[in-house]
Structure formats: structure tokens, C-alpha cells
Coordinates of C-alpha atoms in Angstrom, one line a residue:
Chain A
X20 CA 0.0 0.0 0.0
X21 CA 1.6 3.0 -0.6
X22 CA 2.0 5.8 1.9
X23 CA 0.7 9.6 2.2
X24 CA 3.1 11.3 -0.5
X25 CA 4.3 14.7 0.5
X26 CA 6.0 17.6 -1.7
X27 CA 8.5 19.5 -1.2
X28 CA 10.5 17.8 1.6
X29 CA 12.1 20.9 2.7
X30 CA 12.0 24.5 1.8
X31 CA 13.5 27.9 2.7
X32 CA 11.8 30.9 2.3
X33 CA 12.5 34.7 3.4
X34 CA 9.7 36.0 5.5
X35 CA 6.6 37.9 3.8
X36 CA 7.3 35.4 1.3
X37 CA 4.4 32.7 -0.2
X38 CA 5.0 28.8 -0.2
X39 CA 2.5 25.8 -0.9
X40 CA 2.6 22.2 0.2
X41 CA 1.3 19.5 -1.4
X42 CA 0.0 16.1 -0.1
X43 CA -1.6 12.9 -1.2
X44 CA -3.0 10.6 0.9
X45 CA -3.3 6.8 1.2
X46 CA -6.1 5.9 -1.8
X47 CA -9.5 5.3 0.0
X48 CA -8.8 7.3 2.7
X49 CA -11.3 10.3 2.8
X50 CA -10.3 11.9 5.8
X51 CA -6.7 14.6 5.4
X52 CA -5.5 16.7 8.1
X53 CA -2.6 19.3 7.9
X54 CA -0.9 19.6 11.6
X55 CA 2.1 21.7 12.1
X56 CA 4.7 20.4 14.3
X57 CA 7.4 23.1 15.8
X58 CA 10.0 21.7 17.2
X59 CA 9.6 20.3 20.8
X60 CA 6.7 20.1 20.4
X61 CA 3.9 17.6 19.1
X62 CA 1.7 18.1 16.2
X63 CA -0.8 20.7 16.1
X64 CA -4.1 20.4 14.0
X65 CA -4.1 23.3 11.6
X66 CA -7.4 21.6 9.5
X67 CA -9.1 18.7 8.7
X68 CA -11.2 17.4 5.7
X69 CA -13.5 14.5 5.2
X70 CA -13.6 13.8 1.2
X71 CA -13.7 18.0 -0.5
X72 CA -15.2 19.3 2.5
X73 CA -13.9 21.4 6.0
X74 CA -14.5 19.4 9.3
X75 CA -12.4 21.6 11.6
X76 CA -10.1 24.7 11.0
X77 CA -10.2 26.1 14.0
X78 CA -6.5 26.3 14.7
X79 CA -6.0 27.3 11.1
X80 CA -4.5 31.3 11.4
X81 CA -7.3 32.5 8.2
X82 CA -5.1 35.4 7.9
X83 CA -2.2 33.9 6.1
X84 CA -2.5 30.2 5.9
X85 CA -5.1 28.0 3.5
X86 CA -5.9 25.1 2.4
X87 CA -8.0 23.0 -0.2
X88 CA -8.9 20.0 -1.4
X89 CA -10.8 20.2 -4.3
X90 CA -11.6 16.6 -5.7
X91 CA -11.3 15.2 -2.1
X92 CA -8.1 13.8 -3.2
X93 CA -4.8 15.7 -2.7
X94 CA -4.7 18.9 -1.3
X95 CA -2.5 21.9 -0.7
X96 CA -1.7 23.7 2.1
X97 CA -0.6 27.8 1.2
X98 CA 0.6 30.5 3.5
X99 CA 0.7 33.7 2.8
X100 CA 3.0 35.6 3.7
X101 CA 5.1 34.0 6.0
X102 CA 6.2 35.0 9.2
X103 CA 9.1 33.2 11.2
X104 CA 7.5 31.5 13.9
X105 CA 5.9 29.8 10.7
X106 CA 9.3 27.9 10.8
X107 CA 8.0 23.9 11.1
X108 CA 7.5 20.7 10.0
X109 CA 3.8 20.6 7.9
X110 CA 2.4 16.9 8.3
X111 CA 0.2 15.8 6.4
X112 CA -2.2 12.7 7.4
X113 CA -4.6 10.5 6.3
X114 CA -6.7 8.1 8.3
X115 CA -9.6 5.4 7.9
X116 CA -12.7 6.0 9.6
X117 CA -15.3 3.0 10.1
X118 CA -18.0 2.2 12.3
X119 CA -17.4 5.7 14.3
X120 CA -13.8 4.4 14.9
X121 CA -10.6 6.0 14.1
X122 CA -8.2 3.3 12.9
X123 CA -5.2 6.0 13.4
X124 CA -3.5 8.2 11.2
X125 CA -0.6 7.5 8.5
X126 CA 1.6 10.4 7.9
X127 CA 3.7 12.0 5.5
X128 CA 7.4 12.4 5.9
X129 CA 6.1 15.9 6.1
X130 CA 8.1 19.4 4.7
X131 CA 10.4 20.8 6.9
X132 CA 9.8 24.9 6.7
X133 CA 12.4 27.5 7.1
X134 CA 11.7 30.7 6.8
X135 CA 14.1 33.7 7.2
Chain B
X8 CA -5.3 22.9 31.4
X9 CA -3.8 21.1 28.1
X10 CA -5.9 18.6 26.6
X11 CA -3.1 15.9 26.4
X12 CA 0.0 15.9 28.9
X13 CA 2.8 14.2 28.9
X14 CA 5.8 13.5 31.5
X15 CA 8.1 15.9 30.8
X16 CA 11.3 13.4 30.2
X17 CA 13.9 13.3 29.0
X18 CA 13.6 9.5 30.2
X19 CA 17.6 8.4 29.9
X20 CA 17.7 4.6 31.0
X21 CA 20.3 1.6 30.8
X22 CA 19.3 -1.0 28.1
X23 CA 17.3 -4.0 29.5
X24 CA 15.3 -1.3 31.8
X25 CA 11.8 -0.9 32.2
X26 CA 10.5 2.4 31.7
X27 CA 6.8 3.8 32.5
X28 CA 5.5 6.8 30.7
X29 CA 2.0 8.5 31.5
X30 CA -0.3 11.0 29.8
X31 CA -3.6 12.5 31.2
X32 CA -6.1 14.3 29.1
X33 CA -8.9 16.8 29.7
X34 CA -11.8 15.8 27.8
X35 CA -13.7 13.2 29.3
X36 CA -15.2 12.2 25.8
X37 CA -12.8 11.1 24.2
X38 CA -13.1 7.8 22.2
X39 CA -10.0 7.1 20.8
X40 CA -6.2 6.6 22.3
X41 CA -2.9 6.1 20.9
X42 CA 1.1 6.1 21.3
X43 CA 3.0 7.5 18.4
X44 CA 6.3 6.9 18.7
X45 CA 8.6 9.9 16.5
X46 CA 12.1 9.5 15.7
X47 CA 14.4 12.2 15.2
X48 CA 13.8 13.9 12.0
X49 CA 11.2 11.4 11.1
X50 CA 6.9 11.7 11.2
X51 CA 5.4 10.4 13.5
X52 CA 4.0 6.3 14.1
X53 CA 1.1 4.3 15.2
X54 CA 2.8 2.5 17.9
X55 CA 0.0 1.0 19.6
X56 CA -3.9 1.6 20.1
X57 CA -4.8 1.6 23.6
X58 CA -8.2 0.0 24.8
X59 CA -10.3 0.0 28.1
X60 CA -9.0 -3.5 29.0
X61 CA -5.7 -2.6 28.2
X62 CA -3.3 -4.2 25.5
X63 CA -0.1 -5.9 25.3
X64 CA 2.1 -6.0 22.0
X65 CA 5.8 -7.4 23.0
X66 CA 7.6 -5.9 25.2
X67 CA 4.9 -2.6 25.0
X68 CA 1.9 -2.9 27.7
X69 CA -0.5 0.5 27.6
X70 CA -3.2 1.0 29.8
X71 CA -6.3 3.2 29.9
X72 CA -8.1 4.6 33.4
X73 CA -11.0 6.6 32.2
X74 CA -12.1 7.6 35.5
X75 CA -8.7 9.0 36.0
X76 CA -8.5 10.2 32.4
X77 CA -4.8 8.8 32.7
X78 CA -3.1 6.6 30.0
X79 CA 0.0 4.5 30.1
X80 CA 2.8 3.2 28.4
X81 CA 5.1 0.8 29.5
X82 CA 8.3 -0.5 28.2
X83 CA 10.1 -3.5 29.0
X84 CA 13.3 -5.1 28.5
X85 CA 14.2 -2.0 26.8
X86 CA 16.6 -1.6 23.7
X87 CA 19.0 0.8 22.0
X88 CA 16.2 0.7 19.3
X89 CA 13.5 2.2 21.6
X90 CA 15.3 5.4 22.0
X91 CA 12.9 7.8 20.4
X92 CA 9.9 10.3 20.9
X93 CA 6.7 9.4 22.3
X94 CA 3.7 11.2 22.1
X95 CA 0.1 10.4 24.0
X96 CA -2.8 11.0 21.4
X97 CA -6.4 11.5 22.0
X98 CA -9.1 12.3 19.6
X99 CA -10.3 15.6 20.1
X100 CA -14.1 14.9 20.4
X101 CA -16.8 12.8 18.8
X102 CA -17.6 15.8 16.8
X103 CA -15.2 16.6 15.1
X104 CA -14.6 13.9 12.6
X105 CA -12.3 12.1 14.9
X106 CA -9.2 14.6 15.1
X107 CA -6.8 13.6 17.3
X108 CA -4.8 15.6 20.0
X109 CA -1.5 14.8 20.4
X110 CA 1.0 15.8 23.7
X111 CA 3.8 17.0 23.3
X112 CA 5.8 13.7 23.7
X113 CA 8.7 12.3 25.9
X114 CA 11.8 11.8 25.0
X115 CA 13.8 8.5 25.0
X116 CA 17.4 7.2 26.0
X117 CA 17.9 3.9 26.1
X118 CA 21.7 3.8 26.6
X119 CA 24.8 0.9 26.1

């Protein structure tokens, strides 16, 4: 089975600068999230989608950062501009939910954001 | 109060030792509950899925006290291999699509 594909792996940008991330999760698996994980920390839940639609983006910071996921497929995560405590790892996950249980997620090997 | 919390660690231990981490969390609705284990550099891994009666996979026992809101993980026999990041993880609540919360994680040194 193949995994939640992530793109770029790493990028540097200077701040006020835009950037997108790209994901695609595991086939079949209609719930995405986006979490941002600074370091020392563990992930944080930016937003989640189940199939094209927004469950939860109440952590998402609407002024600069948004996301999509048009054909409840892949999706892309975009911040603009960036500022430097925007300096993290963006995971991407996908997880299988059945019978009202979450079976866990899988996640990306995520893109490690540097902005200067 | 956080909704998942974690020992603070660093948790540095001799190979062959057993080691105990533990994680409360604040909403008493939760459903779901995990360990992730995170190496350096790496995203994160379903370790293990913890249930009610309490699960055993190897050398890895959790444990779940819902009155206490208090989850467990412990280690046994421990190797150089186990040295990593773990993080408690609870779903956020039942309505919201089964998010999950994740602590901020202890860190792991199993040493020679």
C-alpha cells in the first residue's frame, strides 16, 4: 500500500514570502489533516477534511494560511505571507474511519519549513 | 489545562530497563487513544492503540483509566532501538470527525 506522499520535503523561504505544500494521501482514505509540528513540540491540527469538505479549521491562522482539497483527493496547504514562527515541520495525514472508529493516522514524511 | 499531557522526560535509562510513561487528558469524551512513537527527523508512528482492558504488544503494555483520564505506556526489556519520541494522542471529540490531540511527547534514551 503505498503511503501519504508529501512535496517538497524541505523549503527555505525569506519572511513575507508565499509557499505551498502539497499532499496525497493513502487511496480510500477520505479523511486529510494538515498539523504543524514546531520543534519540541507535538503536532498541532491546523485543519481537517473529510472527502472535498472542511471538518475543523479552528486552529487554522485564516489570515495567512489556507488550504484545499478540491476533488477530495490531494490537497494543498498555502501560506501567505510568511512570518518566522511559521518555521515547522507541515504533516500531512490520512486516516480510515469506520463504524465511528478512528483506525489512526498514517503520515507523510512531512516538509520541513524554514523561513528567514 | 492542556488537553493531552505528557511526563516531561527526557527519560535516559540503561538498556534492558523498564521504563513507564504516562499521559492524562482533559476531555472526558474522548473515544480514541494512541502512542506514536517519533524519531528524530522522522513523522510520526502508530505504535500501539490503547483500549479499556488494556493491551499488550511485545515488550509494549499501555493502559487506559478513564475515571482517571490517565493513560499509560510501558516498556520492557528496553533496547537501544526504543530510543525515540513518544507522544500520548487522543481524539479531540466525537464531533469533530475524529481529530486527534497529540501531547507534546517524551523523549527516549535507552543507553549501552
Amino acid at each position: 500500500e503505498a503511503g501519504v506522499a508529501q512535496s517538497p520535503r524541505y523549503k527555505i523561504i525569506e519572511k513575507r514570502q508565499s509557499v505551498a505544500f502539497w499532499c496525497n494521501p493513502i487511496s480510500g482514505h477520505a479523511t486529510l489533516y494538515w498539523y504543524q509540528q514546531i520543534l519540541g513540540q507535538g503536532p498541532k491540527l491546523l485543519i481537517q477534511f473529510q472527502n472535498n469538505g472542511v471538518v475543523d479549521d479552528s486552529q487554522l491562522p485564516k489570515d495567512r494560511f489556507s488550504a484545499e482539497r478540491l476533488k477530495g483527493v490531494d490537497s494543498t496547504l498555502k501560506i501567505q505571507p510568511a512570518k518566522l514562527e511559521d518555521s515547522a515541520v507541515y504533516l500531512c495525514a490520512s486516516s480510515l474511519v469506520s463504524g465511528g472508529y478512528n483506525y489512526g493516522y498514517t503520515f507523510g514524511s512531512g516538509t520541513r519549513l524554514t523561513v528567514v | 489545562r492542556k488537553e493531552v499531557e505528557q511526563d516531561p522526560g527526557p527519560f535516559n535509562v540503561p538498556e534492558g530497563a523498564t521504563v513507564a510513561f504516562n499521559c492524562t487528558y482533559s476531555n472526558s469524551a474522548s473515544q480514541s487513544f494512541f502512542w506514536y512513537r517519533q524519531d528524530c527527523r522522522k513523522e510520526p508512528k502508530l505504535l500501539m492503540s490503547v483500549y479499556s482492558s488494556g493491551n499488550e504488544d511485545g515488550r509494549f503494555t499501555a493502559q487506559l483509566n478513564r475515571a482517571s483520564q490517565y493513560i499509560s505506556l510501558l516498556i520492557r526489556d528496553s533496547k537501544l532501538s526504543d530510543s525515540a519520541t513518544y507522544l500520548c494522542v487522543v481524539n479531540k471529540d466525537s464531533n469533530s470527525g475524529y481529530a486527534l490531540n497529540f501531547g507534546k511527547g517524551t523523549s527516549l534514551l535507552v543507553t549501552p
